[in-house]
């Protein structure tokens, strides 16, 4: 049996940096571009130095050192990207398995072609560029060949757990034969590369399923908006037809009292056109118009001042969540008011100091008790998913606050 050298630690560091970079690049950055580049460079140097320094540790310390290296990647993703701790774990697991595959495949070819050459040799470095370029290039194409949902792909706890467990199993199985006193031969590298490849394949398939689920959710939200637009169009068409009939009736009517009654009906019919909103965002227009008409039918006085051009970065699903859910919540709350004059609802969407502000206010005579998480306890204010609204805001590095004072309930995003 021919003993083979171990993978140079700097090769492993480079693979991990490239893998994390591929999956992190499409994610939103938490700080400015310059700060992110500086943090990335510092992280890459720190990771490389750590792996190089721990390359010759005893076997008992090898796994803790690898865990620490993964922890460094995890912290980098969470600190520099606008993702949650759960999502950072998911991305980190995918990047770790991909790095294992690239490093294993490259070093397997190296040992097959010229096992006696060092990693610093010119041909070794050329092989490194070719293999890493091929592996990471293929993953880059796979990650960007399909149309991604405009919104954030939601990573559930189950999806993150599956990814982390899969990464741990792949690492354990692929490195099992390296433990012990036996010499390493080519068969070990074949097994390791095959296991790593299967791990990358499984995690890629899982991510494609999550992407398709996000696209399906986005299309469902878009379909709902289009349906509302169609219903709005039908109401407008029917309203115009009725107005034409009423105008003809007024012209033909000679009785003054009947003319006044017909004019009153016309005035009532025109209210639906007053409810139509032109905010600069067609999805927001549809949402506000539908809610305005709903409020008119229920005897709620709703006023809105909205700059829809500020919300272009949101997906249709996110917009329906951030605007639709608070409005449904407010409508349900004001309907509990016995006095029709106090059924008041106000909406404002505007830019404030470089941030997008969404403000929903409704009259609410009864105090609203808020829990430790800042949300109403026991659905005290409406029954809609404010946790979903809060999560949607946080995905764009935003916040949601609730406040009750002087008979008014305010929700700010």
XYZ file of C-alpha atoms in Angstrom:
413
model
C 0.000 0.000 0.000
C 1.386 3.405 -1.025
C 1.084 6.180 1.559
C -0.302 9.431 0.155
C 0.111 12.965 1.493
C -2.724 14.857 3.143
C -4.504 17.778 1.514
C -2.608 21.026 2.143
C -4.503 23.116 4.683
C -4.353 26.209 2.497
C -6.058 24.226 -0.275
C -8.844 23.425 2.187
C -9.050 27.068 3.305
C -9.329 28.251 -0.294
C -12.096 25.731 -1.015
C -14.078 26.830 2.035
C -13.682 30.524 1.179
C -14.843 29.971 -2.412
C -17.779 27.786 -1.343
C -18.988 30.324 1.219
C -18.497 33.106 -1.323
C -20.641 31.398 -3.975
C -23.584 30.916 -1.629
C -23.165 34.247 0.168
C -22.803 36.497 -2.872
C -26.529 36.564 -3.841
C -27.543 37.329 -0.248
C -28.219 40.854 0.932
C -25.348 42.489 2.821
C -25.906 43.792 6.329
C -23.412 46.647 6.044
C -21.994 48.727 3.203
C -20.100 47.239 0.272
C -16.707 48.483 1.446
C -17.223 47.162 4.965
C -18.382 43.787 3.613
C -15.323 43.456 1.369
C -13.017 44.335 4.265
C -14.782 41.867 6.586
C -14.587 39.151 3.918
C -10.854 39.669 3.432
C -10.221 39.605 7.179
C -12.348 36.479 7.561
C -10.538 34.672 4.722
C -7.137 35.487 6.230
C -8.253 34.447 9.713
C -9.699 31.155 8.456
C -6.581 30.370 6.413
C -4.297 31.151 9.350
C -6.389 29.022 11.702
C -6.453 26.007 9.383
C -2.743 26.309 8.680
C -1.922 26.570 12.387
C -4.037 23.548 13.284
C -2.848 21.327 10.438
C -0.645 19.159 12.642
C -2.732 18.933 15.809
C -3.216 15.519 17.439
C -6.114 13.399 16.214
C -8.132 14.116 19.344
C -8.108 17.844 18.504
C -8.784 17.475 14.789
C -12.597 17.362 14.961
C -12.842 20.273 17.468
C -10.605 22.333 15.181
C -12.796 21.516 12.159
C -15.867 22.472 14.197
C -14.209 25.767 15.084
C -13.463 26.431 11.402
C -17.113 25.806 10.538
C -18.087 28.125 13.389
C -15.946 30.882 11.883
C -17.775 30.475 8.571
C -21.134 30.476 10.346
C -20.402 33.716 12.203
C -19.127 35.367 9.030
C -22.359 34.570 7.177
C -24.589 35.755 9.991
C -22.640 38.963 10.676
C -22.199 40.126 7.077
C -25.478 38.974 5.482
C -29.082 39.928 6.220
C -30.078 36.412 7.214
C -31.170 34.795 10.438
C -29.119 32.391 12.523
C -31.201 29.540 11.106
C -30.554 30.584 7.516
C -26.849 31.080 8.237
C -26.662 27.482 9.454
C -28.357 26.251 6.280
C -25.996 28.175 3.976
C -22.967 27.162 6.051
C -23.872 23.466 5.785
C -24.155 23.673 1.997
C -20.873 25.562 1.690
C -19.023 23.114 3.949
C -20.038 20.051 1.930
C -19.210 21.794 -1.349
C -15.756 22.750 -0.047
C -15.156 19.149 1.031
C -16.032 17.931 -2.467
C -13.786 20.435 -4.257
C -10.794 19.791 -1.988
C -11.214 16.004 -2.141
C -11.640 15.843 -5.937
C -8.645 18.114 -6.584
C -6.309 16.248 -4.244
C -7.449 12.874 -5.562
C -6.390 13.930 -9.069
C -3.172 15.346 -7.691
C -2.290 12.065 -5.979
C -3.264 10.089 -9.076
C -1.116 12.184 -11.452
C 1.921 13.125 -9.374
C 1.779 12.007 -5.733
C 5.370 13.063 -5.083
C 4.876 16.733 -6.037
C 4.173 19.276 -3.338
C 1.140 21.520 -3.287
C 3.323 24.545 -4.092
C 4.583 23.065 -7.372
C 3.602 24.873 -10.581
C 1.677 21.926 -12.054
C -0.068 21.388 -8.713
C -1.227 24.996 -8.643
C -2.412 24.747 -12.258
C -4.422 21.630 -11.398
C -5.851 23.485 -8.400
C -7.086 26.318 -10.617
C -8.609 23.926 -13.171
C -10.418 21.676 -10.692
C -11.636 24.429 -8.389
C -12.704 26.481 -11.393
C -14.653 23.528 -12.793
C -16.357 22.534 -9.523
C -17.272 26.023 -8.336
C -18.113 27.148 -11.864
C -20.626 24.309 -12.246
C -22.227 25.137 -8.895
C -22.431 28.811 -9.850
C -24.239 27.923 -13.079
C -26.611 25.567 -11.255
C -27.419 28.245 -8.678
C -28.229 30.887 -11.289
C -29.649 28.979 -14.257
C -33.254 29.260 -13.063
C -35.296 32.332 -12.363
C -35.151 32.925 -8.643
C -38.106 34.234 -6.680
C -37.909 37.957 -6.154
C -38.474 37.503 -2.462
C -36.437 35.694 0.129
C -36.432 31.869 0.070
C -37.842 30.928 3.450
C -35.676 28.384 5.260
C -37.723 26.466 7.795
C -36.257 24.849 10.873
C -36.795 21.449 9.289
C -34.898 22.418 6.117
C -32.000 23.830 8.125
C -31.873 20.736 10.339
C -31.812 18.420 7.316
C -28.952 20.406 5.771
C -26.885 20.438 8.970
C -27.431 16.734 9.664
C -26.582 15.871 6.074
C -23.364 17.900 6.253
C -22.372 16.182 9.508
C -23.087 12.716 8.082
C -21.172 13.424 4.875
C -18.191 14.683 6.847
C -18.273 11.694 9.195
C -18.576 9.061 6.455
C -16.101 10.653 4.062
C -13.440 11.068 6.760
C -14.051 7.818 8.650
C -11.281 5.958 6.861
C -8.778 8.696 7.706
C -9.117 7.878 11.393
C -6.857 5.212 12.860
C -3.339 4.134 12.075
C -3.819 2.735 8.577
C -2.041 4.364 5.647
C -4.121 6.371 3.222
C -4.351 5.033 -0.344
C -6.306 6.066 -3.443
C -9.372 4.008 -2.503
C -9.920 6.271 0.494
C -9.983 9.333 -1.751
C -12.370 7.622 -4.172
C -14.808 6.911 -1.340
C -14.422 10.399 0.102
C -15.041 12.133 -3.208
C -18.054 9.950 -3.974
C -19.639 10.612 -0.572
C -18.999 14.352 -0.850
C -20.508 14.383 -4.342
C -23.642 12.644 -3.074
C -23.887 15.168 -0.250
C -23.656 18.143 -2.613
C -26.212 16.530 -4.925
C -28.719 15.944 -2.120
C -28.364 19.450 -0.709
C -28.678 20.955 -4.190
C -31.877 19.012 -4.833
C -33.219 20.170 -1.474
C -32.445 23.784 -2.337
C -34.147 23.454 -5.712
C -37.264 22.201 -3.950
C -37.195 25.213 -1.615
C -36.716 27.505 -4.602
C -39.676 25.954 -6.412
C -41.823 26.283 -3.281
C -40.915 29.977 -3.045
C -41.723 30.505 -6.726
C -45.042 28.699 -6.290
C -45.901 30.933 -3.339
C -44.940 34.026 -5.336
C -47.074 32.930 -8.290
C -49.999 32.221 -5.976
C -49.730 35.730 -4.529
C -49.509 37.200 -8.029
C -52.543 35.186 -9.098
C -54.481 36.581 -6.141
C -53.523 40.138 -7.101
C -54.511 39.555 -10.734
C -57.821 38.118 -9.575
C -58.450 41.234 -7.499
C -57.531 43.427 -10.460
C -59.990 41.518 -12.650
C -62.754 41.872 -10.071
C -61.947 45.573 -9.827
C -62.146 45.865 -13.620
C -65.537 44.132 -13.676
C -66.858 46.442 -10.982
C -65.587 49.488 -12.857
C -67.134 48.297 -16.117
C -70.460 47.609 -14.458
C -70.292 50.957 -12.664
C -69.752 52.842 -15.923
C -72.697 51.024 -17.494
C -74.928 51.916 -14.570
C -73.834 55.550 -14.675
C -74.704 55.777 -18.369
C -78.157 54.370 -17.647
C -78.648 56.813 -14.791
C -77.565 59.781 -16.942
C -80.072 58.757 -19.612
C -82.781 58.418 -16.957
C -82.008 61.862 -15.549
C -82.219 63.456 -18.993
C -85.555 61.809 -19.620
C -87.004 62.539 -16.174
C -88.998 65.721 -15.681
C -89.845 65.218 -12.006
C -87.404 67.212 -9.847
C -87.605 64.842 -6.888
C -86.867 61.833 -9.055
C -83.943 63.676 -10.636
C -82.473 64.336 -7.180
C -82.857 60.671 -6.263
C -81.111 59.624 -9.478
C -78.282 62.086 -8.820
C -77.881 60.623 -5.319
C -77.532 57.157 -6.822
C -74.918 58.488 -9.225
C -73.007 60.058 -6.362
C -73.046 56.738 -4.519
C -71.800 54.959 -7.619
C -68.911 57.394 -7.987
C -67.543 56.495 -4.574
C -65.969 53.317 -5.898
C -63.810 55.423 -8.234
C -62.759 57.564 -5.292
C -61.506 54.363 -3.692
C -59.125 53.626 -6.561
C -55.506 54.301 -5.657
C -52.637 55.299 -7.930
C -49.506 54.904 -5.858
C -46.921 54.037 -8.496
C -46.972 50.344 -7.594
C -49.653 48.233 -9.354
C -49.727 45.565 -6.646
C -50.141 48.179 -3.911
C -52.808 49.939 -6.019
C -54.821 46.731 -6.173
C -54.433 45.993 -2.466
C -55.422 49.483 -1.305
C -58.301 49.758 -3.769
C -59.723 46.391 -2.727
C -59.419 47.278 0.955
C -60.902 50.749 0.371
C -63.977 49.260 -1.335
C -64.272 46.701 1.436
C -64.163 49.495 4.010
C -66.842 51.480 2.155
C -69.169 48.491 2.172
C -68.580 47.952 5.906
C -68.976 51.578 6.886
C -65.292 52.181 7.690
C -63.647 55.503 6.892
C -60.252 54.592 5.411
C -57.744 57.196 4.247
C -54.400 56.424 2.630
C -51.355 58.357 1.502
C -48.912 55.965 -0.104
C -45.816 56.244 -2.281
C -45.760 52.824 -3.921
C -42.503 53.528 -5.760
C -40.694 52.989 -2.442
C -41.746 49.307 -2.337
C -40.295 48.069 -5.623
C -37.775 45.844 -3.819
C -40.541 43.706 -2.300
C -41.961 40.609 -3.946
C -45.709 40.311 -4.499
C -45.979 37.815 -1.642
C -44.042 40.087 0.723
C -46.130 43.106 -0.264
C -49.353 41.209 0.367
C -48.011 40.210 3.784
C -46.670 43.621 4.825
C -49.727 45.576 3.633
C -52.595 43.094 3.421
C -52.234 41.482 6.850
C -52.038 44.761 8.860
C -55.036 46.137 6.928
C -57.098 42.995 7.539
C -56.085 43.191 11.180
C -57.132 46.860 11.443
C -60.437 46.301 9.617
C -61.358 43.473 11.969
C -60.489 45.663 14.947
C -62.516 48.752 13.936
C -65.551 46.630 13.082
C -65.838 45.967 16.822
C -66.555 49.675 17.406
C -70.297 50.195 17.943
C -70.152 53.855 16.894
C -69.878 54.093 13.059
C -68.290 57.540 13.392
C -65.325 55.988 15.173
C -64.597 53.347 12.563
C -61.472 55.119 11.359
C -58.438 53.661 9.598
C -55.384 55.490 8.263
C -52.559 54.197 6.060
C -49.304 55.958 5.177
C -46.335 54.652 3.180
C -43.420 57.016 2.687
C -39.654 57.502 2.834
C -38.257 58.693 6.142
C -34.528 59.365 6.484
C -33.630 56.829 3.820
C -35.891 54.104 5.231
C -39.277 52.957 3.966
C -41.979 53.527 6.595
C -45.333 51.724 6.540
C -47.750 53.096 9.124
C -51.206 51.676 9.898
C -53.468 53.363 12.457
C -56.987 52.488 13.521
C -59.303 53.659 16.259
C -59.426 51.143 19.096
C -61.177 52.177 22.291
C -60.072 49.148 24.302
C -56.396 49.069 25.380
C -54.307 46.437 23.599
C -52.073 44.358 25.831
C -48.704 43.487 24.287
C -46.654 40.465 25.265
C -42.928 40.168 25.893
C -42.373 39.660 22.167
C -44.078 42.974 21.387
C -47.140 41.314 19.806
C -50.744 41.426 21.039
C -51.531 38.668 23.532
C -54.378 36.260 22.796
C -55.102 37.958 19.454
C -56.332 40.995 21.371
C -56.120 43.121 18.246
C -57.479 41.269 15.239
C -56.564 37.692 14.475
C -54.127 37.918 11.599
C -50.545 36.752 11.473
C -48.500 39.657 12.802
C -45.608 37.270 13.368
C -45.517 36.747 9.607
C -45.472 40.516 9.097
C -42.618 40.849 11.578
C -40.636 38.066 9.874
C -41.143 39.651 6.440
C -39.840 42.980 7.761
C -36.824 41.366 9.399
C -35.869 39.640 6.156
C -35.165 43.112 4.768
C -33.347 44.252 7.916
C -36.483 46.063 9.080
C -38.515 46.171 12.265
C -42.178 46.123 13.275
C -43.436 47.994 16.324
C -46.921 48.131 17.856
C -48.321 50.853 20.110
C -51.653 51.743 21.694
C -52.355 55.182 23.158
C -55.372 57.478 23.507
C -57.737 55.136 21.694
C -55.478 54.597 18.669
C -53.594 51.442 17.741
C -50.513 51.995 15.570
C -48.466 49.445 13.651
C -45.187 50.702 12.148
C -42.898 48.849 9.773
